[in-house]
Coordinates of C-alpha atoms and ligand atoms in Angstrom, one line a residue:
X13 CA -69.3 -6.6 12.5
X14 CA -66.1 -7.1 10.5
X15 CA -63.7 -4.2 11.0
X16 CA -60.1 -3.9 10.2
X17 CA -58.4 -5.7 13.0
X18 CA -54.8 -5.5 12.0
X19 CA -52.9 -2.6 13.5
X20 CA -50.3 -0.6 11.6
X21 CA -48.6 0.3 14.8
X22 CA -46.9 -3.2 14.8
X23 CA -44.5 -1.5 12.4
X24 CA -43.2 0.5 15.3
X25 CA -42.2 -2.7 17.2
X26 CA -38.8 -4.2 16.6
X27 CA -37.0 -7.2 18.2
X28 CA -34.5 -8.3 15.7
X29 CA -32.6 -10.2 18.5
X30 CA -35.3 -12.8 18.2
X31 CA -36.5 -12.1 14.6
X32 CA -33.2 -13.3 13.2
X33 CA -33.9 -16.7 14.8
X34 CA -36.5 -17.2 12.0
X35 CA -33.8 -16.6 9.4
X36 CA -31.6 -19.2 11.1
X37 CA -34.5 -21.7 11.0
X38 CA -35.1 -21.1 7.4
X39 CA -31.3 -21.6 6.6
X40 CA -31.3 -24.8 8.6
X41 CA -34.3 -26.1 6.6
X42 CA -32.3 -25.5 3.4
X43 CA -29.0 -26.8 4.8
X44 CA -29.3 -29.6 7.4
X45 CA -25.6 -29.3 8.4
X46 CA -25.8 -25.5 9.1
X47 CA -24.3 -24.8 12.5
X48 CA -24.8 -21.5 14.3
X49 CA -22.7 -19.6 16.8
X50 CA -25.3 -17.5 18.7
X51 CA -23.8 -14.2 19.5
X52 CA -27.2 -12.5 19.4
X53 CA -29.1 -13.4 22.6
X54 CA -28.2 -12.2 26.1
X55 CA -29.0 -15.4 27.8
X56 CA -26.0 -16.6 29.9
X57 CA -27.7 -20.0 30.4
X58 CA -28.0 -20.7 26.7
X59 CA -24.3 -19.8 26.4
X60 CA -23.4 -22.5 28.9
X61 CA -23.0 -20.4 32.1
X62 CA -23.6 -22.7 35.0
X63 CA -26.5 -21.8 37.3
X64 CA -24.9 -21.4 40.7
X65 CA -25.4 -24.6 42.8
X66 CA -26.6 -22.6 45.7
X67 CA -29.6 -21.3 43.6
X68 CA -30.6 -24.9 42.9
X69 CA -30.2 -25.8 46.6
X70 CA -32.4 -22.8 47.6
X71 CA -35.1 -23.9 45.2
X72 CA -35.2 -27.4 46.6
X73 CA -35.2 -26.0 50.2
X74 CA -38.0 -23.6 49.4
X75 CA -40.2 -26.4 48.0
X76 CA -39.4 -28.6 51.0
X77 CA -39.9 -25.9 53.6
X78 CA -42.6 -23.7 52.2
X79 CA -44.6 -26.7 50.7
X80 CA -47.3 -26.2 48.2
X81 CA -47.4 -22.5 48.9
X82 CA -44.6 -21.9 46.3
X83 CA -46.9 -23.3 43.6
X84 CA -49.7 -20.8 44.4
X85 CA -50.4 -17.2 43.6
X86 CA -48.5 -14.7 45.6
X87 CA -49.7 -11.1 46.4
X88 CA -50.5 -9.4 43.1
X89 CA -47.9 -6.7 43.7
X90 CA -45.3 -9.2 44.9
X91 CA -44.7 -11.3 48.0
X92 CA -44.5 -8.8 50.9
X93 CA -41.3 -10.2 52.4
X94 CA -39.6 -9.9 49.0
X95 CA -40.8 -6.3 48.6
X96 CA -39.6 -5.4 52.1
X97 CA -36.2 -7.0 51.3
X98 CA -36.0 -4.8 48.2
X99 CA -36.3 -1.7 50.4
X100 CA -33.6 -3.0 52.8
X101 CA -31.4 -3.8 49.9
X102 CA -31.9 -0.4 48.3
X103 CA -30.8 1.3 51.6
X104 CA -27.6 -0.7 51.6
X105 CA -26.4 1.1 48.5
X106 CA -28.3 4.3 48.9
X107 CA -28.4 5.0 52.7
X108 CA -30.8 7.9 52.3
X109 CA -33.4 5.8 50.4
X110 CA -36.8 5.8 52.1
X111 CA -38.4 3.4 49.6
X112 CA -41.8 2.2 50.8
X113 CA -42.5 -1.5 50.2
X114 CA -46.0 -0.5 49.0
X115 CA -44.1 1.2 46.1
X116 CA -42.1 -1.9 45.1
X117 CA -43.8 -3.9 42.4
X118 CA -42.9 -7.4 41.2
X119 CA -43.5 -8.4 37.6
X120 CA -43.0 -11.5 35.5
X121 CA -39.7 -10.4 34.1
X122 CA -38.7 -6.8 33.4
X123 CA -40.3 -7.2 30.0
X124 CA -43.7 -7.0 31.8
X125 CA -42.7 -4.0 33.8
X126 CA -41.5 -2.2 30.7
X127 CA -44.9 -2.8 28.9
X128 CA -46.8 -1.5 32.0
X129 CA -45.0 1.8 32.5
X130 CA -45.5 2.9 28.9
X131 CA -49.1 1.6 28.8
X132 CA -50.1 3.7 31.8
X133 CA -48.7 7.0 30.5
X134 CA -51.5 9.2 29.2
X135 CA -51.8 9.0 25.4
X136 CA -49.3 11.2 23.6
X137 CA -46.9 11.8 26.4
X138 CA -43.4 10.6 25.8
X139 CA -40.4 9.1 27.6
X140 CA -37.2 9.9 25.7
X141 CA -35.1 6.9 24.8
X142 CA -31.3 6.5 24.5
X143 CA -30.3 5.6 21.0
X144 CA -29.1 3.1 20.3
X145 CA -31.8 1.7 22.5
X146 CA -32.9 -1.5 24.0
X147 CA -35.7 -2.5 21.6
X148 CA -38.3 -3.5 24.1
X149 CA -38.3 0.0 25.7
X150 CA -38.2 1.9 22.5
X151 CA -40.8 -0.3 20.8
X152 CA -43.3 -0.3 23.7
X153 CA -42.9 3.4 24.2
X154 CA -43.5 4.2 20.5
X155 CA -46.3 1.6 20.2
X156 CA -48.2 3.2 23.0
X157 CA -47.5 6.8 21.7
X158 CA -48.4 5.7 18.2
X159 CA -45.4 7.4 16.8
X160 CA -41.6 6.8 16.2
X161 CA -39.6 6.9 19.4
X162 CA -37.8 10.1 20.4
X163 CA -34.1 9.4 21.1
X164 CA -31.2 11.1 22.6
X165 CA -27.8 10.2 21.3
X166 CA -25.3 7.9 22.9
X167 CA -22.0 9.0 21.5
X168 CA -19.7 6.4 20.1
X169 CA -16.9 9.0 19.9
X170 CA -17.1 9.5 23.7
X171 CA -17.3 5.9 25.0
X172 CA -21.0 5.8 24.3
X173 CA -21.7 8.4 27.0
X174 CA -25.1 10.2 26.6
X175 CA -24.9 13.4 24.5
X176 CA -26.4 15.7 27.1
X177 CA -26.6 18.7 24.7
X178 CA -28.7 16.5 22.3
X179 CA -30.8 15.3 25.3
X180 CA -31.5 18.9 26.4
X181 CA -32.3 20.0 22.8
X182 CA -34.8 17.2 22.3
X183 CA -36.5 18.0 25.7
X184 CA -36.7 21.7 24.9
X185 CA -38.2 21.0 21.4
X186 CA -40.7 18.5 22.6
X187 CA -43.3 19.5 25.1
X188 CA -44.7 16.0 25.3
X189 CA -41.6 14.6 26.9
X190 CA -42.3 13.9 30.6
X191 CA -39.6 11.3 31.4
X192 CA -36.0 10.2 30.6
X193 CA -35.0 6.6 30.2
X194 CA -31.5 5.7 31.4
X195 CA -30.1 2.2 30.9
X196 CA -27.1 1.7 33.0
X197 CA -25.0 -0.4 32.5
X198 CA -26.2 -0.2 29.0
X199 CA -27.6 -2.7 26.5
X200 CA -26.6 -2.6 23.7
X201 CA -23.4 -0.5 24.1
X202 CA -21.8 -2.1 27.3
X203 CA -21.2 1.5 28.7
X204 CA -21.2 2.3 32.4
X205 CA -22.1 5.9 33.3
X206 CA -20.1 8.0 35.7
X207 CA -21.5 9.8 38.7
X208 CA -20.9 13.1 36.8
X209 CA -23.0 12.0 33.9
X210 CA -25.9 10.8 36.1
X211 CA -25.7 14.0 38.0
X212 CA -26.1 16.0 34.8
X213 CA -29.1 13.9 33.8
X214 CA -30.7 14.5 37.1
X215 CA -30.1 18.2 36.8
X216 CA -31.9 18.2 33.4
X217 CA -34.8 16.3 34.9
X218 CA -34.9 18.9 37.7
X219 CA -34.7 21.8 35.3
X220 CA -37.5 20.5 33.0
X221 CA -39.6 18.8 35.7
X222 CA -39.2 15.3 34.3
X223 CA -39.1 11.9 36.0
X224 CA -36.3 9.4 35.4
X225 CA -36.7 5.7 34.6
X226 CA -33.4 3.8 35.4
X227 CA -33.2 0.3 34.0
X228 CA -30.5 -1.2 36.1
X229 CA -31.0 -4.9 35.3
X230 CA -27.2 -5.2 34.8
X231 CA -26.0 -3.2 37.8
X232 CA -23.9 -6.0 39.3
X233 CA -22.1 -6.6 36.1
X234 CA -19.3 -4.1 36.1
X235 CA -15.6 -4.5 35.4
X236 CA -12.5 -3.0 33.7
X237 CA -12.0 -0.8 36.8
X238 CA -15.4 0.8 36.5
X239 CA -17.8 1.2 39.5
X240 CA -21.6 1.5 39.6
X241 CA -23.2 4.7 40.8
X242 CA -26.5 4.2 42.4
X243 CA -28.8 6.9 40.9
X244 CA -31.2 6.3 43.9
X245 CA -28.7 8.0 46.2
X246 CA -27.9 10.9 43.8
X247 CA -31.6 11.6 43.0
X248 CA -32.9 11.2 46.5
X249 CA -35.6 13.8 47.2
X250 CA -34.7 15.6 44.0
X251 CA -36.7 14.0 41.1
X252 CA -39.3 11.3 40.8
X253 CA -37.4 8.1 40.0
X254 CA -38.3 4.6 38.9
X255 CA -35.6 1.9 39.2
X256 CA -35.9 -1.5 37.4
X257 CA -34.1 -4.6 38.4
X258 CA -34.4 -8.3 38.2
X259 CA -32.8 -11.8 38.4
X260 CA -32.5 -12.5 34.6
X261 CA -28.9 -11.5 34.1
X262 CA -26.8 -11.7 37.1
X263 CA -27.9 -14.9 38.8
X264 CA -28.4 -15.8 35.9
X265 CA -32.1 -16.8 35.8
X266 CA -33.8 -15.4 32.7
X267 CA -36.4 -18.2 32.7
X268 CA -37.3 -17.3 36.3
X269 CA -39.3 -14.3 34.9
X270 CA -38.8 -12.1 37.9
X271 CA -38.2 -8.4 37.8
X272 CA -39.3 -5.5 39.9
X273 CA -39.9 -1.7 39.8
X274 CA -38.9 0.6 42.7
X275 CA -40.8 3.8 42.8
X276 CA -38.6 6.4 44.6
X277 CA -39.3 9.9 45.7
X278 CA -43.1 9.6 45.2
X279 CA -43.8 12.3 47.7
X280 CA -42.2 14.9 45.5
X281 CA -45.1 15.1 43.1
X282 CA -48.7 14.1 43.6
X283 CA -49.3 13.6 39.9
X284 CA -46.3 11.3 39.6
X285 CA -47.6 9.3 42.6
X286 CA -50.9 8.9 40.7
X287 CA -49.1 7.6 37.7
X288 CA -47.3 5.1 39.9
X289 CA -50.6 4.1 41.4
X290 CA -52.0 3.5 37.9
X291 CA -49.1 1.2 37.2
X292 CA -49.7 -0.7 40.4
X293 CA -53.4 -1.1 39.5
X294 CA -52.4 -2.3 36.0
X295 CA -50.2 -5.0 37.5
X296 CA -53.1 -6.2 39.7
X297 CA -54.9 -7.2 36.6
X298 CA -52.2 -9.8 35.9
X299 CA -53.2 -11.4 39.2
X300 CA -49.6 -12.2 40.3
X301 CA -46.1 -12.5 38.9
X302 CA -43.9 -15.6 39.2
X303 CA -44.0 -16.6 42.9
X304 CA -41.0 -19.0 43.4
X305 CA -38.1 -16.6 42.7
X306 CA -39.6 -13.9 45.0
X307 CA -39.7 -16.5 47.8
X308 CA -35.9 -17.1 47.6
X309 CA -34.8 -13.7 46.5
X310 CA -33.3 -12.6 49.8
X311 CA -31.5 -15.8 50.5
X312 CA -30.2 -15.8 46.9
X313 CA -28.6 -12.3 46.9
X314 CA -27.5 -12.5 50.5
X315 CA -26.1 -16.0 50.1
X316 CA -22.4 -16.2 51.4
X317 CA -21.4 -17.6 48.0
X318 CA -23.1 -14.9 45.9
X319 CA -20.3 -12.4 46.0
X320 CA -17.7 -15.0 44.9
X321 CA -20.0 -16.1 42.1
X322 CA -20.5 -12.6 40.7
X323 CA -16.8 -11.7 41.0
X324 CA -15.9 -14.7 38.9
X325 CA -18.6 -13.9 36.4
X326 CA -17.3 -10.4 36.1
X327 CA -13.7 -11.5 35.8
X328 CA -14.6 -13.7 32.8
X329 CA -16.7 -10.9 31.2
X330 CA -13.8 -8.5 31.6
X331 CA -11.5 -11.0 29.9
X332 CA -14.0 -11.4 27.0
X333 CA -14.4 -7.6 26.7
X334 CA -10.6 -7.1 26.4
X335 CA -10.0 -9.9 24.0
X336 CA -13.0 -9.3 21.7
X337 CA -12.3 -5.6 21.5
X338 CA -8.6 -6.4 20.8
X339 CA -9.4 -8.7 17.9
X340 CA -12.1 -6.4 16.4
X341 CA -10.0 -3.2 16.9
X342 CA -7.5 -4.6 14.4
X343 CA -10.1 -4.1 11.6
X344 CA -9.5 -1.0 9.6
X345 CA -13.2 -0.9 8.9
X346 CA -14.6 -0.8 12.5
X347 CA -14.8 1.6 15.4
X348 CA -14.8 -0.4 18.6
X349 CA -15.6 0.7 22.2
X350 CA -14.7 -1.8 24.9
X351 CA -17.5 -3.2 27.0
X352 CA -17.3 -2.1 30.7
X353 CA -20.6 -3.5 32.0
X354 CA -23.4 -5.9 31.1
X355 CA -22.3 -8.3 28.3
X356 CA -22.8 -6.5 25.0
X357 CA -20.6 -4.7 22.5
X358 CA -21.6 -2.6 19.5
X359 CA -18.8 -2.2 17.0
X360 CA -19.7 0.4 14.3
X361 CA -18.6 0.4 10.7
X362 CA -16.6 3.5 9.7
X363 CA -18.4 5.9 7.5
X364 CA -18.8 4.8 3.9
X365 CA -17.5 1.2 4.4
X366 CA -20.8 -0.5 3.6
X367 CA -22.7 -0.6 0.3
X368 CA -25.4 -2.8 -1.2
X369 CA -23.1 -4.6 -3.7
X370 CA -20.9 -6.4 -1.1
X371 CA -21.2 -10.1 -0.5
X372 CA -19.5 -13.1 1.2
X373 CA -19.2 -16.5 -0.4
X374 CA -22.1 -18.8 0.7
X375 CA -21.4 -22.5 -0.1
X376 CA -24.9 -23.9 -0.2
X377 CA -26.7 -23.0 -3.4
X378 CA -30.2 -22.8 -1.8
X379 CA -29.0 -20.7 1.1
X380 CA -27.2 -18.4 -1.2
X381 CA -30.3 -17.9 -3.2
X382 CA -32.4 -17.3 -0.1
X383 CA -30.0 -14.6 1.2
X384 CA -29.8 -13.0 -2.2
X385 CA -33.6 -12.7 -2.3
X386 CA -33.8 -11.5 1.3
X387 CA -31.2 -8.8 0.8
X388 CA -32.6 -7.7 -2.6
X389 CA -35.0 -5.4 -0.7
X390 CA -33.7 -1.9 -1.4
X391 CA -35.0 -0.7 2.0
X392 CA -32.9 -3.1 4.0
X393 CA -30.4 -1.2 6.1
X394 CA -26.8 -1.9 5.0
X395 CA -25.8 -3.4 8.4
X396 CA -28.7 -5.8 8.3
X397 CA -27.6 -6.9 4.9
X398 CA -24.1 -7.5 6.3
X399 CA -25.5 -9.5 9.3
X400 CA -27.4 -11.8 7.0
X401 CA -24.3 -12.5 4.8
X402 CA -22.2 -13.0 7.9
X403 CA -24.7 -15.5 9.2
X404 CA -25.1 -17.5 6.0
X405 CA -21.4 -17.5 5.2
X406 CA -19.9 -18.2 8.6
X407 CA -22.8 -19.3 10.9
X408 CA -22.0 -16.4 13.3
X409 CA -25.2 -14.6 14.4
X410 CA -25.0 -11.0 15.6
X411 CA -27.7 -8.3 15.5
X412 CA -27.6 -5.1 13.2
X413 CA -27.2 -1.8 15.1
X414 CA -30.1 -0.3 13.2
X415 CA -32.4 -2.8 14.8
X416 CA -31.5 -1.0 18.1
X417 CA -32.7 2.3 16.5
X418 CA -29.1 3.3 15.8
X419 CA -28.4 5.9 13.2
X420 CA -24.9 4.4 12.7
X421 CA -24.3 1.1 10.9
X422 CA -22.8 -1.6 13.1
X423 CA -23.8 -4.7 15.0
X424 CA -24.3 -5.9 18.5
X425 CA -22.7 -8.9 19.9
X426 CA -22.8 -10.7 23.2
X427 CA -19.6 -11.2 25.2
X428 CA -20.8 -14.4 26.8
X429 CA -18.7 -17.1 25.2
X430 CA -17.1 -19.2 28.0
X431 CA -14.4 -20.9 26.0
X432 CA -11.5 -18.4 25.4
X433 CA -10.2 -20.4 22.4
X434 CA -13.6 -20.5 20.8
X435 CA -14.2 -16.8 21.5
X436 CA -11.0 -15.8 19.8
X437 CA -11.7 -18.1 16.9
X438 CA -15.2 -16.7 16.4
X439 CA -14.1 -13.0 16.5
X440 CA -11.1 -13.7 14.3
X441 CA -13.5 -15.1 11.8
X442 CA -15.8 -12.1 12.2
X443 CA -12.9 -9.7 11.6
X444 CA -11.8 -11.7 8.5
X445 CA -15.3 -11.8 7.2
X446 CA -15.7 -8.0 7.6
X447 CA -12.5 -7.5 5.6
X448 CA -13.7 -9.8 2.9
X449 CA -17.2 -8.3 2.8
X450 CA -15.9 -4.7 2.7
X451 CA -13.3 -5.4 0.0
X452 CA -15.7 -7.5 -2.2
X453 CA -17.0 -4.2 -3.7
X454 CA -15.8 -0.8 -2.8
Ligands
PLP13 C1 -31.9 -3.3 29.4 C2 -32.8 -4.5 29.6 N1 -33.9 -4.3 30.3 C3 -34.8 -5.3 30.5 C4 -34.6 -6.6 29.9 C5 -35.6 -7.7 30.1 O1 -35.3 -8.5 31.1 P1 -36.3 -9.7 31.6 O2 -35.6 -10.9 31.2 O3 -36.3 -9.5 33.1 O4 -37.6 -9.5 30.9 C6 -33.4 -6.8 29.2 C7 -33.2 -8.1 28.5 O5 -32.2 -8.3 27.8 C8 -32.5 -5.7 29.0 O6 -31.4 -5.9 28.3

């Protein structure tokens, strides 16, 4: 029988990081010579970062040594030796960790893990999200809850640290909140949280009997003198904790589609254990996650060249962070926080800078018309409007802050450019375009 099969809940899902690619395609159809500087997608490989040669060697070795096995299914929850290695690895940074390999779960990228944890939460229960948030978490959480996401503020006036008073207020006022999401190092802000901050979040979780989800996919990417605090060690035997990690960003191997969830402290709470078991069961239905990366995981991260590789990667990211923030901080219209981890920055527009009359000159007549039509929508957030003009006028593609559920206008950029001259040239143009846009109508 014909029923309504479209679902209004899709309005709760946002992923502008990729949606803007459709706008680029349309512009390229209108202007064949249109060139783009992609500062929107967090894919180091697409930005020309070399894949470490030892990863390629390990892949060839695995195919030769393990034979056709690498092309088959592996265990539905993950290849047991890889899960056991995750436990050993966790202990290296958190000596008190007693993670059981039966509570390590491999997924085809962390994206799949993120979907599963929200899907298996009983309907109506909520995991509070940082705002600005990483859209996959916030979208999947709200899609499953059938309501807007509930966010705690990350404070741009305090180096994007979580506003803990706001977090507690939201928890107190919403009985449905059962968990806190912490993304550290953070996408989209590039912040790295101190031990003190994490300790305070754990204390709140203890006080209100909540579990913590720690997305640590960027945990090896730390610089500017910052260090990474392992929440596993701090939270040991105190609160139920889920840690998410993967190979997408640091190796970098985003196309490997390999992530994992570690369920820590499951013995603290029988109901929490049942929730974890439900996630394990849900993952079984996917039959198995990508086999090959799991089979070389240990050799990859324990490779003698890995530390040198990641140190060089971080040194370059630090240089990008310093130089991009130096260039953009010169703008009287922006508030900029330096990136200290991961590879993102979210400059914000100062209060009142943006309005809906501002423009940038767009050379191609058809592209100009297209952007004017697109931005004529009165409901379009002002930072999205800016991002479209910036794209069409300069070819530089960034993502509006409001697409990360931000209440402030701004934009997120990636700090992945490998050529320092090109990097400086791109961000000098961004700064100039912001000046021109802001001053085109005040
Ligand atoms: C915070 C965070 N978590 C998870 C993911 C998804 O990672 P994966 O490529 O493993 O699906 C990303 C990707 O950008 C991310 O930024």
